[in-house]
Amino acid sequence: MKKLISILLLSLYLVSTTELYQLLKMPLLIEHYIQHKNLNPEMSLTAFLKIHYDHPVKDSDHDQDQRLPFVSHVSLLSVVFTINPYLDFYFTEKVYNTREIKKPLYKSVLYNKEIFNSIWQPPRFLQS
């Protein structure tokens, strides 16, 4: 029973959201083929399909041709995106773990902190 219900639901979903709904129009195709066969008994199924699908022509039964499966397509699935105008923001107080950050000490002959600091001093004017 579960298997039958799941197959039914999957079929309904696929028919409603994909082009598989076109398969439901197959009786119209058969009926239209019979009409063409009555008008021209020598017409084969491949000739009928070629007339209606390969190079369709606007003729007297154009409205009926447009109802055949896989001739016209409709976009079934449309997605709507809305934004809620009432947005609530909640802020929580974050607790930070204070850790002592150790600064590296440069003890090198090539590095002299006082020299580098003196470069970035503003110019001084002599007052006389």
PDB file of C-alpha atoms in Angstrom:
ATOM      1  CA  MET A   1       0.000   0.000   0.000  1.00  0.00           C
ATOM      2  CA  LYS A   2       2.853   2.376   0.870  1.00  0.00           C
ATOM      3  CA  LYS A   3       4.536   1.601  -2.423  1.00  0.00           C
ATOM      4  CA  LEU A   4       1.369   2.401  -4.378  1.00  0.00           C
ATOM      5  CA  ILE A   5       0.861   5.703  -2.551  1.00  0.00           C
ATOM      6  CA  SER A   6       4.485   6.718  -3.042  1.00  0.00           C
ATOM      7  CA  ILE A   7       4.283   5.927  -6.779  1.00  0.00           C
ATOM      8  CA  LEU A   8       1.066   7.917  -7.041  1.00  0.00           C
ATOM      9  CA  LEU A   9       2.524  10.935  -5.223  1.00  0.00           C
ATOM     10  CA  LEU A  10       5.722  10.823  -7.260  1.00  0.00           C
ATOM     11  CA  SER A  11       3.714  10.618 -10.472  1.00  0.00           C
ATOM     12  CA  LEU A  12       1.561  13.575  -9.464  1.00  0.00           C
ATOM     13  CA  TYR A  13       4.632  15.588  -8.592  1.00  0.00           C
ATOM     14  CA  LEU A  14       6.409  14.803 -11.866  1.00  0.00           C
ATOM     15  CA  VAL A  15       3.341  15.492 -13.989  1.00  0.00           C
ATOM     16  CA  SER A  16       2.711  18.816 -12.284  1.00  0.00           C
ATOM     17  CA  THR A  17       6.285  20.147 -12.285  1.00  0.00           C
ATOM     18  CA  THR A  18       7.847  18.770 -15.480  1.00  0.00           C
ATOM     19  CA  GLU A  19       6.919  18.289 -19.111  1.00  0.00           C
ATOM     20  CA  LEU A  20       5.474  14.850 -18.360  1.00  0.00           C
ATOM     21  CA  TYR A  21       2.009  16.398 -18.346  1.00  0.00           C
ATOM     22  CA  GLN A  22       2.373  16.435 -22.123  1.00  0.00           C
ATOM     23  CA  LEU A  23       1.962  12.654 -22.103  1.00  0.00           C
ATOM     24  CA  LEU A  24      -1.598  13.188 -20.923  1.00  0.00           C
ATOM     25  CA  LYS A  25      -2.303  14.724 -24.338  1.00  0.00           C
ATOM     26  CA  MET A  26      -1.540  11.462 -26.206  1.00  0.00           C
ATOM     27  CA  PRO A  27      -5.244  10.698 -26.870  1.00  0.00           C
ATOM     28  CA  LEU A  28      -5.437  14.020 -28.756  1.00  0.00           C
ATOM     29  CA  LEU A  29      -2.499  12.932 -30.897  1.00  0.00           C
ATOM     30  CA  ILE A  30      -4.155   9.621 -31.733  1.00  0.00           C
ATOM     31  CA  GLU A  31      -7.482  11.302 -32.499  1.00  0.00           C
ATOM     32  CA  HIS A  32      -5.813  13.891 -34.725  1.00  0.00           C
ATOM     33  CA  TYR A  33      -3.880  11.161 -36.555  1.00  0.00           C
ATOM     34  CA  ILE A  34      -7.134   9.280 -37.218  1.00  0.00           C
ATOM     35  CA  GLN A  35      -8.648  12.481 -38.655  1.00  0.00           C
ATOM     36  CA  HIS A  36      -5.673  12.917 -40.997  1.00  0.00           C
ATOM     37  CA  LYS A  37      -5.786   9.223 -41.902  1.00  0.00           C
ATOM     38  CA  ASN A  38      -9.474   9.574 -42.889  1.00  0.00           C
ATOM     39  CA  LEU A  39      -8.632  12.528 -45.129  1.00  0.00           C
ATOM     40  CA  ASN A  40      -5.593  10.829 -46.676  1.00  0.00           C
ATOM     41  CA  PRO A  41      -5.594   6.989 -46.295  1.00  0.00           C
ATOM     42  CA  GLU A  42      -2.018   6.705 -47.614  1.00  0.00           C
ATOM     43  CA  MET A  43      -0.527   8.863 -44.808  1.00  0.00           C
ATOM     44  CA  SER A  44       1.805   6.974 -42.512  1.00  0.00           C
ATOM     45  CA  LEU A  45       2.435   7.746 -38.864  1.00  0.00           C
ATOM     46  CA  THR A  46       5.943   9.023 -39.636  1.00  0.00           C
ATOM     47  CA  ALA A  47       4.578  11.362 -42.315  1.00  0.00           C
ATOM     48  CA  PHE A  48       1.974  12.645 -39.838  1.00  0.00           C
ATOM     49  CA  LEU A  49       4.642  13.276 -37.205  1.00  0.00           C
ATOM     50  CA  LYS A  50       6.906  14.962 -39.737  1.00  0.00           C
ATOM     51  CA  ILE A  51       4.083  17.307 -40.817  1.00  0.00           C
ATOM     52  CA  HIS A  52       3.224  18.301 -37.247  1.00  0.00           C
ATOM     53  CA  TYR A  53       6.614  18.242 -35.512  1.00  0.00           C
ATOM     54  CA  ASP A  54       9.407  18.532 -38.071  1.00  0.00           C
ATOM     55  CA  HIS A  55       8.057  21.375 -40.205  1.00  0.00           C
ATOM     56  CA  PRO A  56       4.769  22.597 -38.719  1.00  0.00           C
ATOM     57  CA  VAL A  57       2.565  24.582 -41.085  1.00  0.00           C
ATOM     58  CA  LYS A  58      -0.228  27.007 -40.228  1.00  0.00           C
ATOM     59  CA  ASP A  59      -3.229  25.394 -41.877  1.00  0.00           C
ATOM     60  CA  SER A  60      -6.949  25.151 -41.215  1.00  0.00           C
ATOM     61  CA  ASP A  61      -6.495  22.925 -38.137  1.00  0.00           C
ATOM     62  CA  HIS A  62      -3.695  24.972 -36.569  1.00  0.00           C
ATOM     63  CA  ASP A  63      -5.578  25.364 -33.269  1.00  0.00           C
ATOM     64  CA  GLN A  64      -5.918  21.613 -33.019  1.00  0.00           C
ATOM     65  CA  ASP A  65      -2.236  21.175 -33.909  1.00  0.00           C
ATOM     66  CA  GLN A  66      -1.215  23.447 -31.032  1.00  0.00           C
ATOM     67  CA  ARG A  67      -2.989  21.175 -28.539  1.00  0.00           C
ATOM     68  CA  LEU A  68      -0.880  18.156 -29.529  1.00  0.00           C
ATOM     69  CA  PRO A  69       1.702  16.903 -27.029  1.00  0.00           C
ATOM     70  CA  PHE A  70       5.125  18.572 -27.017  1.00  0.00           C
ATOM     71  CA  VAL A  71       4.099  21.297 -29.501  1.00  0.00           C
ATOM     72  CA  SER A  72       3.560  24.149 -27.070  1.00  0.00           C
ATOM     73  CA  HIS A  73       5.234  24.447 -23.700  1.00  0.00           C
ATOM     74  CA  VAL A  74       4.188  26.194 -20.548  1.00  0.00           C
ATOM     75  CA  SER A  75       6.451  27.089 -17.673  1.00  0.00           C
ATOM     76  CA  LEU A  76       4.684  25.405 -14.812  1.00  0.00           C
ATOM     77  CA  LEU A  77       7.002  26.032 -11.940  1.00  0.00           C
ATOM     78  CA  SER A  78       7.398  29.596 -10.807  1.00  0.00           C
ATOM     79  CA  VAL A  79       9.258  30.610  -7.697  1.00  0.00           C
ATOM     80  CA  VAL A  80       8.201  33.618  -5.690  1.00  0.00           C
ATOM     81  CA  PHE A  81      10.621  35.205  -3.272  1.00  0.00           C
ATOM     82  CA  THR A  82       9.376  37.696  -0.727  1.00  0.00           C
ATOM     83  CA  ILE A  83      11.133  39.514   2.049  1.00  0.00           C
ATOM     84  CA  ASN A  84       9.516  39.896   5.404  1.00  0.00           C
ATOM     85  CA  PRO A  85       9.444  43.647   6.174  1.00  0.00           C
ATOM     86  CA  TYR A  86       9.503  42.997   9.898  1.00  0.00           C
ATOM     87  CA  LEU A  87      12.928  41.633  10.610  1.00  0.00           C
ATOM     88  CA  ASP A  88      13.955  41.180  14.193  1.00  0.00           C
ATOM     89  CA  PHE A  89      17.604  41.212  15.116  1.00  0.00           C
ATOM     90  CA  TYR A  90      18.719  39.821  18.400  1.00  0.00           C
ATOM     91  CA  PHE A  91      22.138  40.585  19.772  1.00  0.00           C
ATOM     92  CA  THR A  92      23.680  38.581  22.486  1.00  0.00           C
ATOM     93  CA  GLU A  93      26.565  39.654  24.598  1.00  0.00           C
ATOM     94  CA  LYS A  94      29.669  37.828  23.567  1.00  0.00           C
ATOM     95  CA  VAL A  95      32.168  36.902  26.201  1.00  0.00           C
ATOM     96  CA  TYR A  96      35.785  37.111  25.158  1.00  0.00           C
ATOM     97  CA  ASN A  97      38.518  35.120  26.743  1.00  0.00           C
ATOM     98  CA  THR A  98      41.307  37.479  27.447  1.00  0.00           C
ATOM     99  CA  ARG A  99      44.663  35.957  26.800  1.00  0.00           C
ATOM    100  CA  GLU A 100      47.912  37.706  27.111  1.00  0.00           C
ATOM    101  CA  ILE A 101      49.445  38.091  23.701  1.00  0.00           C
ATOM    102  CA  LYS A 102      53.172  37.751  23.756  1.00  0.00           C
ATOM    103  CA  LYS A 103      54.989  40.145  21.480  1.00  0.00           C
ATOM    104  CA  PRO A 104      58.179  38.884  19.959  1.00  0.00           C
ATOM    105  CA  LEU A 105      61.342  40.589  21.064  1.00  0.00           C
ATOM    106  CA  TYR A 106      63.838  41.289  18.378  1.00  0.00           C
ATOM    107  CA  LYS A 107      67.348  41.107  19.641  1.00  0.00           C
ATOM    108  CA  SER A 108      69.328  41.472  16.572  1.00  0.00           C
ATOM    109  CA  VAL A 109      72.183  43.670  15.515  1.00  0.00           C
ATOM    110  CA  LEU A 110      70.325  44.491  12.289  1.00  0.00           C
ATOM    111  CA  TYR A 111      67.230  45.738  14.069  1.00  0.00           C
ATOM    112  CA  ASN A 112      67.305  48.900  16.126  1.00  0.00           C
ATOM    113  CA  LYS A 113      63.916  50.113  17.210  1.00  0.00           C
ATOM    114  CA  GLU A 114      65.064  53.648  17.956  1.00  0.00           C
ATOM    115  CA  ILE A 115      66.353  54.194  14.435  1.00  0.00           C
ATOM    116  CA  PHE A 116      63.102  53.089  12.837  1.00  0.00           C
ATOM    117  CA  ASN A 117      61.041  55.275  15.174  1.00  0.00           C
ATOM    118  CA  SER A 118      63.139  58.348  14.398  1.00  0.00           C
ATOM    119  CA  ILE A 119      62.395  58.045  10.676  1.00  0.00           C
ATOM    120  CA  TRP A 120      58.706  58.706  11.176  1.00  0.00           C
ATOM    121  CA  GLN A 121      59.075  61.808  13.300  1.00  0.00           C
ATOM    122  CA  PRO A 122      57.638  65.069  11.921  1.00  0.00           C
ATOM    123  CA  PRO A 123      60.184  67.620  10.739  1.00  0.00           C
ATOM    124  CA  ARG A 124      61.425  70.078  13.304  1.00  0.00           C
ATOM    125  CA  PHE A 125      61.947  73.756  12.617  1.00  0.00           C
ATOM    126  CA  LEU A 126      64.743  75.746  14.118  1.00  0.00           C
ATOM    127  CA  GLN A 127      63.611  78.804  15.940  1.00  0.00           C
ATOM    128  CA  SER A 128      66.024  81.664  15.961  1.00  0.00           C
TER     129      SER A 128
END
